[in-house]
């Protein structure tokens, strides 16, 4: 799946809410995302380009209000960027394939990685495993 190139193409592909999150670096309100409670086996993909990013096997309830994962799938195109906005230092997560904003990475996750990939539901799509 190829990613749109112009701002207008992104708006048309994503719709206004997803556009704000993915292309403008927004954050959805906690506990509102459709994928927060998703428990089926499957993969989570970038809403912008379809790249596989996370597996349901690494998803857990962090209590943060956003889908959280302790690891990414092998070869997931995720770029980590130092983020000093809002008066704090964090690590922003962006899709390395289409540059969509995903969320943030925190060093407070469970074993085995100790990482928490805190991701906006609107930055993702979910594809359940086929039975």
CSV table of N, CA and C in Angstrom, one decimal:
chain,number,residue,atom,x,y,z
A,1,UNK,N,0.8,-1.2,0.0
A,1,UNK,CA,0.0,0.0,0.0
A,1,UNK,C,0.9,1.2,0.0
A,2,UNK,N,0.7,2.1,-1.0
A,2,UNK,CA,1.5,3.3,-1.0
A,2,UNK,C,0.9,4.4,-0.2
A,3,UNK,N,1.8,5.2,0.4
A,3,UNK,CA,1.3,6.3,1.2
A,3,UNK,C,1.0,7.5,0.4
A,4,UNK,N,0.0,8.3,0.7
A,4,UNK,CA,-0.3,9.6,0.0
A,4,UNK,C,0.9,10.5,0.1
A,5,UNK,N,0.9,11.5,-0.8
A,5,UNK,CA,2.1,12.4,-0.8
A,5,UNK,C,1.7,13.8,-0.5
A,6,UNK,N,0.5,14.3,-0.9
A,6,UNK,CA,0.2,15.7,-0.5
A,6,UNK,C,-0.6,15.7,0.7
A,7,UNK,N,-0.7,16.9,1.3
A,7,UNK,CA,-1.5,17.1,2.5
A,7,UNK,C,-2.9,16.8,2.3
A,8,UNK,N,-3.5,17.2,1.1
A,8,UNK,CA,-4.9,16.9,0.8
A,8,UNK,C,-5.1,15.4,0.6
A,9,UNK,N,-4.2,14.7,0.0
A,9,UNK,CA,-4.3,13.2,-0.1
A,9,UNK,C,-4.4,12.6,1.3
A,10,UNK,N,-3.5,13.0,2.2
A,10,UNK,CA,-3.5,12.5,3.6
A,10,UNK,C,-4.9,12.7,4.2
A,11,UNK,N,-5.4,13.9,4.1
A,11,UNK,CA,-6.7,14.3,4.7
A,11,UNK,C,-7.8,13.4,4.1
A,12,UNK,N,-7.8,13.2,2.8
A,12,UNK,CA,-8.8,12.3,2.2
A,12,UNK,C,-8.7,10.9,2.6
A,13,UNK,N,-7.5,10.4,2.7
A,13,UNK,CA,-7.2,9.0,3.1
A,13,UNK,C,-7.6,8.7,4.6
A,14,UNK,N,-7.2,9.6,5.5
A,14,UNK,CA,-7.3,9.4,6.9
A,14,UNK,C,-8.5,9.9,7.6
A,15,UNK,N,-9.1,11.0,7.0
A,15,UNK,CA,-10.2,11.6,7.7
A,15,UNK,C,-9.6,12.6,8.7
A,16,UNK,N,-10.4,13.5,9.2
A,16,UNK,CA,-9.9,14.6,10.0
A,16,UNK,C,-9.3,14.2,11.3
A,17,UNK,N,-9.9,13.3,12.1
A,17,UNK,CA,-9.4,12.8,13.4
A,17,UNK,C,-8.0,12.1,13.2
A,18,UNK,N,-8.0,11.1,12.3
A,18,UNK,CA,-6.7,10.4,12.1
A,18,UNK,C,-5.7,11.3,11.5
A,19,UNK,N,-6.1,12.2,10.6
A,19,UNK,CA,-5.1,13.2,10.1
A,19,UNK,C,-4.4,14.0,11.2
A,20,UNK,N,-5.2,14.5,12.1
A,20,UNK,CA,-4.7,15.3,13.2
A,20,UNK,C,-3.6,14.4,14.0
A,21,UNK,N,-4.0,13.2,14.3
A,21,UNK,CA,-3.1,12.4,15.1
A,21,UNK,C,-1.8,12.0,14.3
A,22,UNK,N,-2.0,11.4,13.1
A,22,UNK,CA,-0.9,10.8,12.3
A,22,UNK,C,0.0,11.9,11.7
A,23,UNK,N,-0.6,12.9,11.2
A,23,UNK,CA,0.2,13.9,10.4
A,23,UNK,C,0.5,15.1,11.2
A,24,UNK,N,-0.2,15.5,12.2
A,24,UNK,CA,0.1,16.7,13.0
A,24,UNK,C,0.6,16.4,14.4
A,25,UNK,N,0.8,15.1,14.7
A,25,UNK,CA,1.4,14.7,16.0
A,25,UNK,C,0.4,14.9,17.2
A,26,UNK,N,-0.9,14.8,16.9
A,26,UNK,CA,-1.8,15.0,18.0
A,26,UNK,C,-1.9,13.7,18.9
A,27,UNK,N,-2.7,13.8,19.9
A,27,UNK,CA,-2.9,12.7,20.9
A,27,UNK,C,-4.4,12.6,21.1
A,28,UNK,N,-5.0,11.4,21.0
A,28,UNK,CA,-6.4,11.2,21.3
A,28,UNK,C,-6.6,11.2,22.8
A,29,UNK,N,-7.7,11.6,23.3
A,29,UNK,CA,-8.0,11.6,24.7
A,29,UNK,C,-7.8,10.1,25.3
A,30,UNK,N,-7.3,10.0,26.5
A,30,UNK,CA,-7.2,8.6,27.0
A,30,UNK,C,-8.5,7.9,27.2
A,31,UNK,N,-8.5,6.6,27.1
A,31,UNK,CA,-9.6,5.7,27.3
A,31,UNK,C,-10.7,6.0,26.2
A,32,UNK,N,-10.4,6.5,25.1
A,32,UNK,CA,-11.4,6.8,24.0
A,32,UNK,C,-11.1,5.9,22.8
A,33,UNK,N,-10.0,5.4,22.6
A,33,UNK,CA,-9.6,4.7,21.4
A,33,UNK,C,-10.3,3.3,21.2
A,34,UNK,N,-10.7,3.1,20.0
A,34,UNK,CA,-11.4,1.8,19.7
A,34,UNK,C,-10.5,0.6,19.9
A,35,UNK,N,-9.2,0.7,19.8
A,35,UNK,CA,-8.3,-0.4,19.9
A,35,UNK,C,-7.8,-0.7,21.3
A,36,UNK,N,-8.2,0.2,22.2
A,36,UNK,CA,-7.7,0.0,23.6
A,36,UNK,C,-8.1,-1.3,24.2
A,37,UNK,N,-9.3,-1.7,23.9
A,37,UNK,CA,-9.9,-3.0,24.5
A,37,UNK,C,-9.8,-4.2,23.5
A,38,UNK,N,-9.1,-4.0,22.4
A,38,UNK,CA,-9.0,-5.1,21.4
A,38,UNK,C,-8.1,-6.2,22.0
A,39,UNK,N,-8.7,-7.4,22.1
A,39,UNK,CA,-8.1,-8.6,22.7
A,39,UNK,C,-7.9,-9.8,21.7
A,40,UNK,N,-8.4,-9.6,20.5
A,40,UNK,CA,-8.2,-10.8,19.6
A,40,UNK,C,-6.8,-10.9,19.1
A,41,UNK,N,-6.4,-12.1,18.7
A,41,UNK,CA,-5.1,-12.4,18.2
A,41,UNK,C,-5.0,-11.7,16.8
A,42,UNK,N,-3.9,-11.0,16.6
A,42,UNK,CA,-3.7,-10.4,15.3
A,42,UNK,C,-2.5,-9.4,15.3
A,43,UNK,N,-2.5,-8.6,14.3
A,43,UNK,CA,-1.4,-7.6,14.1
A,43,UNK,C,-2.0,-6.2,14.0
A,44,UNK,N,-1.3,-5.2,14.6
A,44,UNK,CA,-1.6,-3.8,14.5
A,44,UNK,C,-0.7,-3.2,13.5
A,45,UNK,N,-1.4,-2.4,12.5
A,45,UNK,CA,-0.7,-1.8,11.4
A,45,UNK,C,-0.8,-0.3,11.5
A,46,UNK,N,0.2,0.4,10.8
A,46,UNK,CA,0.1,1.8,10.7
A,46,UNK,C,-1.1,2.2,9.9
A,47,UNK,N,-1.9,3.1,10.4
A,47,UNK,CA,-3.1,3.6,9.7
A,47,UNK,C,-2.7,4.4,8.4
A,48,UNK,N,-1.5,4.9,8.4
A,48,UNK,CA,-1.1,5.7,7.2
A,48,UNK,C,-0.7,4.9,6.0
A,49,UNK,N,0.0,3.8,6.3
A,49,UNK,CA,0.6,3.0,5.1
A,49,UNK,C,0.4,1.5,5.2
A,50,UNK,N,-0.1,1.0,6.3
A,50,UNK,CA,-0.4,-0.4,6.4
A,50,UNK,C,0.8,-1.2,6.9
A,51,UNK,N,1.9,-0.6,7.3
A,51,UNK,CA,3.1,-1.4,7.7
A,51,UNK,C,2.7,-2.1,9.0
A,52,UNK,N,3.1,-3.3,9.2
A,52,UNK,CA,2.9,-4.1,10.4
A,52,UNK,C,3.8,-3.5,11.5
A,53,UNK,N,3.3,-3.2,12.7
A,53,UNK,CA,4.0,-2.6,13.7
A,53,UNK,C,4.1,-3.4,15.0
A,54,UNK,N,2.9,-3.9,15.4
A,54,UNK,CA,2.8,-4.6,16.7
A,54,UNK,C,1.9,-5.8,16.6
A,55,UNK,N,2.2,-6.8,17.5
A,55,UNK,CA,1.4,-8.0,17.6
A,55,UNK,C,0.6,-8.0,18.9
A,56,UNK,N,-0.6,-8.6,18.8
A,56,UNK,CA,-1.5,-8.7,20.0
A,56,UNK,C,-0.8,-9.4,21.1
A,57,UNK,N,0.2,-10.3,20.8
A,57,UNK,CA,1.0,-11.0,21.8
A,57,UNK,C,1.8,-10.1,22.7
A,58,UNK,N,2.1,-8.9,22.2
A,58,UNK,CA,2.9,-8.0,23.0
A,58,UNK,C,2.0,-6.9,23.6
A,59,UNK,N,0.7,-6.9,23.4
A,59,UNK,CA,-0.2,-5.9,23.9
A,59,UNK,C,-0.5,-6.2,25.4
A,60,UNK,N,-0.6,-5.2,26.2
A,60,UNK,CA,-1.0,-5.3,27.6
A,60,UNK,C,-1.7,-4.1,28.1
A,61,UNK,N,-2.4,-4.2,29.2
A,61,UNK,CA,-3.2,-3.1,29.8
A,61,UNK,C,-2.2,-2.3,30.7
A,62,UNK,N,-1.7,-1.2,30.3
A,62,UNK,CA,-0.8,-0.4,31.1
A,62,UNK,C,-1.6,0.5,32.1
A,63,UNK,N,-2.9,0.7,31.9
A,63,UNK,CA,-3.7,1.6,32.7
A,63,UNK,C,-3.5,3.0,32.2
A,64,UNK,N,-2.8,3.3,31.2
A,64,UNK,CA,-2.6,4.6,30.7
A,64,UNK,C,-3.7,5.2,29.9
A,65,UNK,N,-4.6,4.4,29.3
A,65,UNK,CA,-5.7,4.8,28.5
A,65,UNK,C,-5.4,4.8,27.0
A,66,UNK,N,-4.2,4.3,26.6
A,66,UNK,CA,-3.9,4.1,25.2
A,66,UNK,C,-3.4,2.7,25.0
A,67,UNK,N,-3.6,2.1,23.8
A,67,UNK,CA,-3.0,0.8,23.6
A,67,UNK,C,-1.5,0.8,23.9
A,68,UNK,N,-1.1,-0.2,24.6
A,68,UNK,CA,0.3,-0.3,25.0
A,68,UNK,C,0.9,-1.7,24.6
A,69,UNK,N,2.1,-1.7,24.2
A,69,UNK,CA,2.8,-2.9,23.8
A,69,UNK,C,4.2,-2.9,24.4
A,70,UNK,N,4.7,-4.1,24.8
A,70,UNK,CA,6.0,-4.2,25.4
A,70,UNK,C,7.1,-4.4,24.3
A,71,UNK,N,6.7,-4.6,23.1
A,71,UNK,CA,7.6,-4.8,22.0
A,71,UNK,C,7.0,-4.6,20.6
A,72,UNK,N,7.7,-4.4,19.6
A,72,UNK,CA,7.3,-4.2,18.3
A,72,UNK,C,7.5,-5.5,17.5
A,73,UNK,N,6.8,-5.7,16.4
A,73,UNK,CA,7.1,-6.9,15.6
A,73,UNK,C,8.5,-6.8,14.9
A,74,UNK,N,9.0,-7.9,14.6
A,74,UNK,CA,10.4,-8.0,14.0
A,74,UNK,C,10.3,-7.1,12.7
A,75,UNK,N,11.3,-6.3,12.5
A,75,UNK,CA,11.5,-5.5,11.3
A,75,UNK,C,10.4,-4.4,11.2
A,76,UNK,N,9.7,-4.1,12.3
A,76,UNK,CA,8.7,-3.0,12.2
A,76,UNK,C,9.4,-1.7,11.9
A,77,UNK,N,8.9,-0.9,10.9
A,77,UNK,CA,9.6,0.3,10.6
A,77,UNK,C,9.2,1.5,11.5
A,78,UNK,N,9.7,1.4,12.8
A,78,UNK,CA,9.4,2.4,13.8
A,78,UNK,C,10.6,3.3,14.0
A,79,UNK,N,10.5,4.6,13.9
A,79,UNK,CA,11.6,5.5,14.2
A,79,UNK,C,11.3,6.2,15.5
A,80,UNK,N,12.4,6.3,16.3
A,80,UNK,CA,12.4,6.9,17.6
A,80,UNK,C,13.0,8.3,17.6
A,81,UNK,N,12.3,9.3,18.0
A,81,UNK,CA,12.8,10.7,17.9
A,81,UNK,C,12.7,11.3,19.3
A,82,UNK,N,13.8,12.0,19.7
A,82,UNK,CA,13.8,12.7,21.0
A,82,UNK,C,12.7,13.8,20.9
A,83,UNK,N,11.9,13.9,21.9
A,83,UNK,CA,10.8,14.8,22.0
A,83,UNK,C,10.9,15.6,23.3
A,84,UNK,N,11.1,16.9,23.2
A,84,UNK,CA,11.3,17.8,24.3
A,84,UNK,C,10.1,18.7,24.5
A,85,UNK,N,8.9,18.4,23.9
A,85,UNK,CA,7.8,19.2,24.0
A,85,UNK,C,7.1,19.0,25.4
A,86,UNK,N,6.2,19.9,25.7
A,86,UNK,CA,5.4,19.9,27.0
A,86,UNK,C,6.3,19.9,28.2
A,87,UNK,N,7.5,20.4,28.1
A,87,UNK,CA,8.4,20.6,29.3
A,87,UNK,C,8.9,19.3,29.8
A,88,UNK,N,9.0,18.3,29.0
A,88,UNK,CA,9.6,17.0,29.4
A,88,UNK,C,10.3,16.4,28.3
A,89,UNK,N,11.2,15.4,28.6
A,89,UNK,CA,11.9,14.7,27.6
A,89,UNK,C,11.3,13.3,27.4
A,90,UNK,N,10.8,13.0,26.2
A,90,UNK,CA,10.2,11.7,25.8
A,90,UNK,C,10.8,11.2,24.5
A,91,UNK,N,10.4,10.0,24.1
A,91,UNK,CA,10.8,9.5,22.8
A,91,UNK,C,9.5,9.3,22.0
A,92,UNK,N,9.4,10.1,20.9
A,92,UNK,CA,8.3,10.0,20.0
A,92,UNK,C,8.5,8.8,19.1
A,93,UNK,N,7.4,8.1,18.8
A,93,UNK,CA,7.4,7.0,17.9
A,93,UNK,C,6.7,7.5,16.6
A,94,UNK,N,7.4,7.2,15.4
A,94,UNK,CA,6.8,7.6,14.1
A,94,UNK,C,7.0,6.4,13.2
A,95,UNK,N,6.1,6.2,12.3
A,95,UNK,CA,6.3,5.1,11.3
A,95,UNK,C,7.4,5.5,10.4
A,96,UNK,N,8.4,4.6,10.3
A,96,UNK,CA,9.6,4.8,9.5
A,96,UNK,C,9.2,4.7,8.0
A,97,UNK,N,8.1,4.1,7.6
A,97,UNK,CA,7.7,4.0,6.2
A,97,UNK,C,7.0,5.2,5.7
A,98,UNK,N,6.1,5.9,6.5
A,98,UNK,CA,5.3,7.0,6.0
A,98,UNK,C,5.4,8.2,6.9
A,99,UNK,N,6.2,8.2,8.0
A,99,UNK,CA,6.4,9.3,8.9
A,99,UNK,C,5.1,9.7,9.7
A,100,UNK,N,4.2,8.8,9.9
A,100,UNK,CA,3.0,9.1,10.7
A,100,UNK,C,3.4,9.0,12.2
A,101,UNK,N,2.8,9.9,12.9
A,101,UNK,CA,3.0,9.9,14.4
A,101,UNK,C,2.2,8.8,15.0
A,102,UNK,N,2.9,8.0,15.8
A,102,UNK,CA,2.2,6.8,16.5
A,102,UNK,C,1.9,7.1,17.9
A,103,UNK,N,2.9,7.6,18.7
A,103,UNK,CA,2.7,7.8,20.1
A,103,UNK,C,4.1,8.0,20.7
A,104,UNK,N,4.3,7.4,21.9
A,104,UNK,CA,5.6,7.6,22.6
A,104,UNK,C,6.1,6.3,23.3
A,105,UNK,N,7.4,6.3,23.5
A,105,UNK,CA,8.0,5.1,24.1
A,105,UNK,C,8.5,5.5,25.5
A,106,UNK,N,8.1,4.7,26.5
A,106,UNK,CA,8.5,4.9,27.9
A,106,UNK,C,9.3,3.7,28.5
A,107,UNK,N,10.2,4.0,29.4
A,107,UNK,CA,11.0,2.9,29.9
A,107,UNK,C,10.3,2.3,31.2
A,108,UNK,N,9.0,2.1,31.2
A,108,UNK,CA,8.3,1.6,32.4
A,108,UNK,C,7.4,0.4,32.1
A,109,UNK,N,7.8,-0.3,31.0
A,109,UNK,CA,6.9,-1.5,30.6
A,109,UNK,C,7.3,-2.7,31.3
A,110,UNK,N,6.6,-3.8,31.1
A,110,UNK,CA,6.9,-5.1,31.7
A,110,UNK,C,8.0,-5.8,31.1
A,111,UNK,N,8.4,-6.9,31.7
A,111,UNK,CA,9.4,-7.8,31.1
A,111,UNK,C,8.8,-8.4,29.9
A,112,UNK,N,9.6,-8.8,28.9
A,112,UNK,CA,11.0,-8.9,28.9
A,112,UNK,C,11.8,-7.7,28.5
A,113,UNK,N,11.1,-6.6,28.0
A,113,UNK,CA,11.8,-5.5,27.4
A,113,UNK,C,11.9,-4.3,28.4
A,114,UNK,N,10.9,-4.2,29.3
A,114,UNK,CA,10.9,-3.0,30.1
A,114,UNK,C,10.4,-1.8,29.4
A,115,UNK,N,9.9,-1.9,28.2
A,115,UNK,CA,9.5,-0.8,27.4
A,115,UNK,C,8.0,-0.7,27.3
A,116,UNK,N,7.5,0.5,27.2
A,116,UNK,CA,6.0,0.7,26.9
A,116,UNK,C,5.9,1.5,25.7
A,117,UNK,N,5.4,0.9,24.6
A,117,UNK,CA,5.1,1.6,23.4
A,117,UNK,C,3.6,2.0,23.6
A,118,UNK,N,3.4,3.3,23.8
A,118,UNK,CA,2.1,3.9,24.1
A,118,UNK,C,1.6,4.5,22.8
A,119,UNK,N,0.6,4.0,22.2
A,119,UNK,CA,0.3,4.3,20.8
A,119,UNK,C,-1.2,4.7,20.7
A,120,UNK,N,-1.5,5.8,20.0
A,120,UNK,CA,-2.8,6.2,19.7
A,120,UNK,C,-3.6,5.2,18.9
A,121,UNK,N,-4.8,4.8,19.3
A,121,UNK,CA,-5.6,3.9,18.5
A,121,UNK,C,-5.8,4.4,17.1
A,122,UNK,N,-6.0,5.7,16.9
A,122,UNK,CA,-6.2,6.3,15.6
A,122,UNK,C,-5.0,6.2,14.7
A,123,UNK,N,-3.8,5.9,15.2
A,123,UNK,CA,-2.6,5.7,14.4
A,123,UNK,C,-2.5,4.3,13.9
A,124,UNK,N,-3.4,3.4,14.4
A,124,UNK,CA,-3.3,2.0,14.0
A,124,UNK,C,-4.6,1.5,13.4
A,125,UNK,N,-4.4,0.4,12.6
A,125,UNK,CA,-5.6,-0.5,12.2
A,125,UNK,C,-5.2,-1.8,12.7
A,126,UNK,N,-6.3,-2.7,12.9
A,126,UNK,CA,-6.1,-4.0,13.4
A,126,UNK,C,-6.5,-5.1,12.4
A,127,UNK,N,-5.7,-6.1,12.2
A,127,UNK,CA,-6.0,-7.2,11.4
A,127,UNK,C,-6.0,-8.5,12.2
A,128,UNK,N,-7.2,-9.1,12.4
A,128,UNK,CA,-7.2,-10.3,13.2
A,128,UNK,C,-6.6,-11.4,12.5
A,129,UNK,N,-6.0,-12.4,13.3
A,129,UNK,CA,-5.5,-13.6,12.6
A,129,UNK,C,-6.6,-14.3,12.0
A,130,UNK,N,-6.4,-14.9,10.8
A,130,UNK,CA,-7.4,-15.7,10.2
A,130,UNK,C,-7.5,-17.1,10.9
A,131,UNK,N,-8.7,-17.6,11.0
A,131,UNK,CA,-9.0,-18.8,11.7
A,131,UNK,C,-8.7,-20.0,10.8
